[in-house]
PDB file of C-alpha atoms in Angstrom:
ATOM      1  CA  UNK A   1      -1.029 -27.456   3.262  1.00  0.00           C
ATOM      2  CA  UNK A   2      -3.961 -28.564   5.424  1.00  0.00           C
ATOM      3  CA  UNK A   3      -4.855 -24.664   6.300  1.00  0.00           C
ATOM      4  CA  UNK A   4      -4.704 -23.698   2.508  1.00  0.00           C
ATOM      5  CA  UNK A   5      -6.834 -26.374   1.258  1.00  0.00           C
ATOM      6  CA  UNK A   6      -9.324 -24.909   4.071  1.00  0.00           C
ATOM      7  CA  UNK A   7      -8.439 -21.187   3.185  1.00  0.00           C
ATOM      8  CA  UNK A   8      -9.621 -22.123  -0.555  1.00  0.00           C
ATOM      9  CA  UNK A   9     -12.757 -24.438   0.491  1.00  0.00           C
ATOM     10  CA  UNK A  10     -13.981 -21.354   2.454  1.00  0.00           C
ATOM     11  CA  UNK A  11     -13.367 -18.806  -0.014  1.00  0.00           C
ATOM     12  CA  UNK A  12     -14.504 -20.754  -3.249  1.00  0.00           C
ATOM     13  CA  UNK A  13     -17.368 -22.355  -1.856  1.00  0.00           C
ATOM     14  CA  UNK A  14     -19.304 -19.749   0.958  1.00  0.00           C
ATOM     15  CA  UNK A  15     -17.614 -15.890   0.269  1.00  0.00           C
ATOM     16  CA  UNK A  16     -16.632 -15.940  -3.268  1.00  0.00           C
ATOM     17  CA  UNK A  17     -20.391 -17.118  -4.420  1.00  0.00           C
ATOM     18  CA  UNK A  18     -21.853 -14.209  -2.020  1.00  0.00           C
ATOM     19  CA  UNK A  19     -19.893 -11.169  -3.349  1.00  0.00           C
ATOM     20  CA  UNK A  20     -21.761 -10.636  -6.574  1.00  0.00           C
ATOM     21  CA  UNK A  21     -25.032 -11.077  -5.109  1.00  0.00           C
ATOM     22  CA  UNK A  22     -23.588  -8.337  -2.520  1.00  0.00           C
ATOM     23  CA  UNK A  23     -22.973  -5.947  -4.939  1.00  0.00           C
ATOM     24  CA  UNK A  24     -25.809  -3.180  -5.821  1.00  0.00           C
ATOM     25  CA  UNK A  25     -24.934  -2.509  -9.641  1.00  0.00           C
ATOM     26  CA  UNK A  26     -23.136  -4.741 -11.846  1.00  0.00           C
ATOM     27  CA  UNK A  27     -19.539  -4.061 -12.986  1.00  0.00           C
ATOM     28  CA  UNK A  28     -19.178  -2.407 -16.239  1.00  0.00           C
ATOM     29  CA  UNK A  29     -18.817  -4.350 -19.169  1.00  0.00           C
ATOM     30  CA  UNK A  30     -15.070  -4.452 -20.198  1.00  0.00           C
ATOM     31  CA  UNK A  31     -13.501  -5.302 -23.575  1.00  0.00           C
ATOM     32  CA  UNK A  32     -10.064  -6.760 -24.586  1.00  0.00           C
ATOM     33  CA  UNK A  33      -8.924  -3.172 -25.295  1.00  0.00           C
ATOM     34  CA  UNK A  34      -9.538  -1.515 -22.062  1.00  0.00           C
ATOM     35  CA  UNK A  35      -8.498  -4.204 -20.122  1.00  0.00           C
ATOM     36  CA  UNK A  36      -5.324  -4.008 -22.012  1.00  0.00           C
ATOM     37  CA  UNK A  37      -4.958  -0.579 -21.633  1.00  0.00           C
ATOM     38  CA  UNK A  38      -5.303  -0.520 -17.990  1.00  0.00           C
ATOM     39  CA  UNK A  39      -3.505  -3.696 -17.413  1.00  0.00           C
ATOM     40  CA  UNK A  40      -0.562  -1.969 -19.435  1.00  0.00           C
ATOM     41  CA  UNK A  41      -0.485   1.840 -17.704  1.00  0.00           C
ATOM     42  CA  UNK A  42      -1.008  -0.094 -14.114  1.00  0.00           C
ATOM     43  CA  UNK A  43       1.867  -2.248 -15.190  1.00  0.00           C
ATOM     44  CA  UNK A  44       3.907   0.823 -16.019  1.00  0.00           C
ATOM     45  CA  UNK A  45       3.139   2.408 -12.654  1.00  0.00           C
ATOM     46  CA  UNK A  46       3.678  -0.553 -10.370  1.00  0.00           C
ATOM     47  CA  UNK A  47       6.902  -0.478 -11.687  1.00  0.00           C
ATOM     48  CA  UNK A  48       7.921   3.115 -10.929  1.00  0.00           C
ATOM     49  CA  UNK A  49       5.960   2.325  -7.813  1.00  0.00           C
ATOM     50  CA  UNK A  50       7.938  -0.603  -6.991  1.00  0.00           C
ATOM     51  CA  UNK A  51      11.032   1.455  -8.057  1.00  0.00           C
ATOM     52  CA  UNK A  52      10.268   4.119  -5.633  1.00  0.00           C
ATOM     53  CA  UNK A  53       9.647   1.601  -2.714  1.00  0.00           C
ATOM     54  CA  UNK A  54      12.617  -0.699  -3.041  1.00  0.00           C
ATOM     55  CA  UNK A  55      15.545   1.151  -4.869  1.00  0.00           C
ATOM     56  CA  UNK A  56      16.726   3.366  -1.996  1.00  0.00           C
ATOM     57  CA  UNK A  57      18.655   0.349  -0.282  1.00  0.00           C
ATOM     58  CA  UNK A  58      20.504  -1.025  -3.616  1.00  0.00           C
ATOM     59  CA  UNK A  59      21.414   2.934  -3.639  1.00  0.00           C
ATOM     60  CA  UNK A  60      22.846   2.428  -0.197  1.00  0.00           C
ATOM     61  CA  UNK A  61      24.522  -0.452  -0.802  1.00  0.00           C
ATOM     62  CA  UNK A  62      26.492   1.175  -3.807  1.00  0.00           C
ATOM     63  CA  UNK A  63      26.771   4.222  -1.931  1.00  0.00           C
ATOM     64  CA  UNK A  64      27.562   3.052   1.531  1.00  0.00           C
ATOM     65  CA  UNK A  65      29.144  -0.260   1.067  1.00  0.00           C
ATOM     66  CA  UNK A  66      27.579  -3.610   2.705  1.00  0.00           C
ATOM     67  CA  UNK A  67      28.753  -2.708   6.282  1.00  0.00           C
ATOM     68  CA  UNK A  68      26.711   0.501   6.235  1.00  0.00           C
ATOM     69  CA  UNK A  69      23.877  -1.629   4.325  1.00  0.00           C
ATOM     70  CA  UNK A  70      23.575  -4.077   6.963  1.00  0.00           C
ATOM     71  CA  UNK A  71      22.495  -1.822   9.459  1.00  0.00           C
ATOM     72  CA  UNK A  72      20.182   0.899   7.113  1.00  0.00           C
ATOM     73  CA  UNK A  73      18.505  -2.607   5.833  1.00  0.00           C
ATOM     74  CA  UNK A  74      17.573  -3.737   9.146  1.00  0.00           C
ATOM     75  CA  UNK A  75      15.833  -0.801  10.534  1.00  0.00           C
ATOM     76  CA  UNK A  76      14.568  -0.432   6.500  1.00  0.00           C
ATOM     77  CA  UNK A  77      12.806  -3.680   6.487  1.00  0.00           C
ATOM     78  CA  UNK A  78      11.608  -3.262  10.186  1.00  0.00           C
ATOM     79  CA  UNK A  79      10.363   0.350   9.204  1.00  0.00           C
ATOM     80  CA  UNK A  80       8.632  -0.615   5.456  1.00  0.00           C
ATOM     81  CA  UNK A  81       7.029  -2.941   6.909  1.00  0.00           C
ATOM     82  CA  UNK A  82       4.207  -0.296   8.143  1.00  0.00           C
ATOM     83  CA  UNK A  83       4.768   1.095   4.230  1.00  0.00           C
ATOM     84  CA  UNK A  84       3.578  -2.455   2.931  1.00  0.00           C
ATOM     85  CA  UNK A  85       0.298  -2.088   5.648  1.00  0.00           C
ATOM     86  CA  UNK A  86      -0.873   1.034   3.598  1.00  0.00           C
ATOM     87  CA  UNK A  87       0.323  -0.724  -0.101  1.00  0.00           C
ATOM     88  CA  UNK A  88      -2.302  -3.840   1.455  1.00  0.00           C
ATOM     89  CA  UNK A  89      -5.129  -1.957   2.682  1.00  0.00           C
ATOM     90  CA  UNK A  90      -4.620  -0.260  -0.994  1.00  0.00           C
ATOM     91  CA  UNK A  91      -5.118  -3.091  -3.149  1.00  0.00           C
ATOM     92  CA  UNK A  92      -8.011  -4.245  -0.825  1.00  0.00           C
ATOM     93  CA  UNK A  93      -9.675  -1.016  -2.248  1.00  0.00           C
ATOM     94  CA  UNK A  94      -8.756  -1.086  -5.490  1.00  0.00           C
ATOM     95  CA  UNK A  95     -10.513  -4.723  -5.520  1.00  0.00           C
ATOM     96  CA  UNK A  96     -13.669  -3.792  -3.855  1.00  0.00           C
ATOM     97  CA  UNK A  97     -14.153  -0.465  -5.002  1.00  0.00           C
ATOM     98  CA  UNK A  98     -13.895  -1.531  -8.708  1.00  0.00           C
ATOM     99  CA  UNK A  99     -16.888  -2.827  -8.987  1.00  0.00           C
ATOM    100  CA  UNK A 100     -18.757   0.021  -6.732  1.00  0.00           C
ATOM    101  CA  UNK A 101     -17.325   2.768  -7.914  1.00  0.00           C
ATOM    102  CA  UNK A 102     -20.182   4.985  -6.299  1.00  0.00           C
ATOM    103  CA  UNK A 103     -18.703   3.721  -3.202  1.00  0.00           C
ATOM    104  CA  UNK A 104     -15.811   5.057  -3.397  1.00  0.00           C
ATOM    105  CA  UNK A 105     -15.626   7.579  -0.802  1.00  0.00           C
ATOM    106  CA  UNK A 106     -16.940   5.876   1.553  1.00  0.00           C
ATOM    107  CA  UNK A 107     -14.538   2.617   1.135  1.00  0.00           C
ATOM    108  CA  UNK A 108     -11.929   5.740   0.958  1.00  0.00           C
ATOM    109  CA  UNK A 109     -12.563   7.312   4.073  1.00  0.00           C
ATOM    110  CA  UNK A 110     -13.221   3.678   5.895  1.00  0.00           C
ATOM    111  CA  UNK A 111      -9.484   2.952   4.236  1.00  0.00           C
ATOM    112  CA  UNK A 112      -7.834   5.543   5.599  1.00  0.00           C
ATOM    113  CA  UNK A 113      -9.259   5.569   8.813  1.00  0.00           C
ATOM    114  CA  UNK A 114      -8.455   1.834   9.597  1.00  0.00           C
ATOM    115  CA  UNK A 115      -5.235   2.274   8.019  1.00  0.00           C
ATOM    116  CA  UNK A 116      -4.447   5.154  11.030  1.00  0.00           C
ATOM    117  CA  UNK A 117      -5.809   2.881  13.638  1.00  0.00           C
ATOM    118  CA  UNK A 118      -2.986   0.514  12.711  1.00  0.00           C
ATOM    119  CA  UNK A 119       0.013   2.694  11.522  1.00  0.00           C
ATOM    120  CA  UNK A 120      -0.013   5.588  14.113  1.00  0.00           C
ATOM    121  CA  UNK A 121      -0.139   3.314  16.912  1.00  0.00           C
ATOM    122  CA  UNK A 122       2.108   1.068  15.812  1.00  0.00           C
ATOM    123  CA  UNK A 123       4.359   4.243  14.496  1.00  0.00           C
ATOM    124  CA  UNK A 124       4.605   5.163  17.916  1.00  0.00           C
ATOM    125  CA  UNK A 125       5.825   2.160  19.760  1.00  0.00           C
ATOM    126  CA  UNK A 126       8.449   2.174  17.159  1.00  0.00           C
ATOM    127  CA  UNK A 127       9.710   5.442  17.661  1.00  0.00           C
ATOM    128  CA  UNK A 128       9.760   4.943  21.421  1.00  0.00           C
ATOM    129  CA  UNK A 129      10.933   1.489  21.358  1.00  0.00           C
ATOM    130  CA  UNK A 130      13.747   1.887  18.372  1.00  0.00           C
ATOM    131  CA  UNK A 131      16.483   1.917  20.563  1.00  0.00           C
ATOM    132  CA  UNK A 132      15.609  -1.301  22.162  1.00  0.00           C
ATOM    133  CA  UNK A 133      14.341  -2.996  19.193  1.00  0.00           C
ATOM    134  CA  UNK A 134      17.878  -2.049  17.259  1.00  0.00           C
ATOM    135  CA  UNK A 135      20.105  -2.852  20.757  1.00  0.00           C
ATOM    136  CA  UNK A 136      18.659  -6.775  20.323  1.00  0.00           C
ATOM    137  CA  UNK A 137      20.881  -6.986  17.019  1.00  0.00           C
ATOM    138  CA  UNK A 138      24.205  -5.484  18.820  1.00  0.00           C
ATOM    139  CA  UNK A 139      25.410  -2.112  19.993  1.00  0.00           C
ATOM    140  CA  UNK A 140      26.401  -1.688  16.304  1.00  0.00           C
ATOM    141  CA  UNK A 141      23.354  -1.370  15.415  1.00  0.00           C
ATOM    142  CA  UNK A 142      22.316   1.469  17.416  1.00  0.00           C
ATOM    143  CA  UNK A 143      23.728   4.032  14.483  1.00  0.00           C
ATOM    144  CA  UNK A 144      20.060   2.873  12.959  1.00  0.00           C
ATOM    145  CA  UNK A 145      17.365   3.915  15.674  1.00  0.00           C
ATOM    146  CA  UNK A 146      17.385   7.677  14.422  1.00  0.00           C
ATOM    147  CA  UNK A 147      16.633   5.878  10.297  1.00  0.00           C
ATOM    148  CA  UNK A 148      13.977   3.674  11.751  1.00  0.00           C
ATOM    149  CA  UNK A 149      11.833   6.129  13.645  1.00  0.00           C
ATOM    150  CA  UNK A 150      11.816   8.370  10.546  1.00  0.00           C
ATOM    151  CA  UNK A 151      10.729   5.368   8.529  1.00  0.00           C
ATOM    152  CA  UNK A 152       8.271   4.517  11.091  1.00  0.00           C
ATOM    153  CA  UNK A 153       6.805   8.449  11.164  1.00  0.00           C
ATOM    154  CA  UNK A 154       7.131   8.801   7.333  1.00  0.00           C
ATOM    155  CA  UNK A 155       4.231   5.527   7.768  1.00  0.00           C
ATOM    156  CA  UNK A 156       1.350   8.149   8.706  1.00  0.00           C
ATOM    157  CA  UNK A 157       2.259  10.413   5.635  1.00  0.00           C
ATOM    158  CA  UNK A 158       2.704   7.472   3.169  1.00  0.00           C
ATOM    159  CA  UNK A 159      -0.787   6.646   3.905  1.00  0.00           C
ATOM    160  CA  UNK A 160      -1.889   9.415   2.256  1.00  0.00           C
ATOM    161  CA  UNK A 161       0.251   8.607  -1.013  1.00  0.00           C
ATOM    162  CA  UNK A 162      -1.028   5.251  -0.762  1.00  0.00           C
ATOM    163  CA  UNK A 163      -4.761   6.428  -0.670  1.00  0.00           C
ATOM    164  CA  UNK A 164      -4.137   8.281  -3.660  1.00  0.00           C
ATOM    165  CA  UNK A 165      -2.538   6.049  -5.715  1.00  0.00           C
ATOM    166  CA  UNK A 166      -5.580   3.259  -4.653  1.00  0.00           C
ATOM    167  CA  UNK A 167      -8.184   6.022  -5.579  1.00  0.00           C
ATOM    168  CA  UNK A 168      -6.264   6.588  -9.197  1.00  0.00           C
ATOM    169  CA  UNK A 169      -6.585   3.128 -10.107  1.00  0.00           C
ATOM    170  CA  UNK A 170     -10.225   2.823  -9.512  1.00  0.00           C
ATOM    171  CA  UNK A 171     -11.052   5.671 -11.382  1.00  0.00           C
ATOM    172  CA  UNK A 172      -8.682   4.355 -14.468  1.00  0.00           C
ATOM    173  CA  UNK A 173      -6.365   7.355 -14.154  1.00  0.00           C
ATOM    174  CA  UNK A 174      -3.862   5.760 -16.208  1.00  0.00           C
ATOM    175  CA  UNK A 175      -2.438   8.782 -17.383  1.00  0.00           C
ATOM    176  CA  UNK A 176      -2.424  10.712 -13.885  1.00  0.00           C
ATOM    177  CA  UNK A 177      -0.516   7.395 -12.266  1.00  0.00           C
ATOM    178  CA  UNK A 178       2.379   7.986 -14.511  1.00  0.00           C
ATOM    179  CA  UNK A 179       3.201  11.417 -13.699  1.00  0.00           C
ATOM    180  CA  UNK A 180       2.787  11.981 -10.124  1.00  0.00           C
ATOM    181  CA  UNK A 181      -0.441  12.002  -7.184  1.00  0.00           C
ATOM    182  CA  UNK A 182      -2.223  14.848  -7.606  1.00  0.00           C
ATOM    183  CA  UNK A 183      -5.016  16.573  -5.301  1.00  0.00           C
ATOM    184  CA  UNK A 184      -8.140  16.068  -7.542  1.00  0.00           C
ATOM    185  CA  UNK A 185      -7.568  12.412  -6.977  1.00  0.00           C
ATOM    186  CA  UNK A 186      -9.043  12.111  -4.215  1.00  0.00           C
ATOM    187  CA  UNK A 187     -12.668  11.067  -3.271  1.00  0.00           C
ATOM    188  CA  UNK A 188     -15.180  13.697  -2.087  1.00  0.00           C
ATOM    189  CA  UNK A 189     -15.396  14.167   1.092  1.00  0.00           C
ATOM    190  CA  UNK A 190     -19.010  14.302   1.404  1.00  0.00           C
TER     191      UNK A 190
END
């Protein structure tokens, strides 16, 4: 309790205060009705987001059976778990690049590279270590290592979707969000 009273005091009182002042233009001017229209199409898409992230184990649970589900959802929640580094470092852009929009690209690129820095490594301890890191929850478990370095190497790639789904809702692509990630999403390179 202690540590989030001083979490609060620190962000309330000393960084909160400093971040408009840090900001070069000021954020657009919103109204009730575009607020509600975003609110409602990112609503939308979280969900089919949050579908695609978390349905595949209820599938293998009614597929499978519990037995089989115990050891996919081990090396599943072991392996997301570099998913939900790229979903973070996504939502930290969204919030920052909202209100710098011409910054985009940059915070992009900055993103994505510190988002590499962290996944690949990691990625790759996984896949050498899965056998090990399965073996500490029983022999039966060992059927998993082969699921969890494929979730661990399908981390690099997902970084990518994650990127693009991060740019989308900066640049209010409500529309684009619901059908799918598309190329022209992305930031210039420049």
């Amino acid at each position: 309790a202690g540590a989030l009273v001083l979490t609060n005091a620190l962000i309330f009182t000393r960084l909160f205060p400093r971040h408009p002042s840090r900001t070069a233009e000021p954020a657009d001017s919103l109204s009730a009705r575009s607020v509600a229209r975003y609110a409602s199409s990112d609503y939308v898409a979280s969900l089919f987001w949050l579908t695609c992230t978390t349905l595949l184990p209820v599938i293998v649970t009614s597929q499978a059976g519990f037995r089989a589900t115990a050891y996919f959802f081990l090396a599943w929640q072991i392996g997301y778990s570099l998913h939900i580094l790229s979903i973070s470092t996504g939502s930290s852009l969204v919030v920052e690049a909202v209100t710098t929009r011409h910054e985009l690209a940059g915070y992009s690129r900055r993103m994505f590279r510190q988002n590499l820095y962290i996944t690949v490594p990691l990625a790759t301890v996984i896949v050498i270590a899965a056998p090990y890191v399965m073996g500490v929850f029983g022999s039966g478990y060992a059927e998993a290592t082969t699921l969890l370095r494929l979730l661990a190497l399908a981390s690099v790639p997902f970084s990518v979707v994650a990127l693009s789904i991060s740019v989308a809702r900066v640049q209010r692509h409500d529309h684009h969000q619901l059908r799918g990630v598309r190329r022209d999403q992305f930031p210039d390179r420049g």
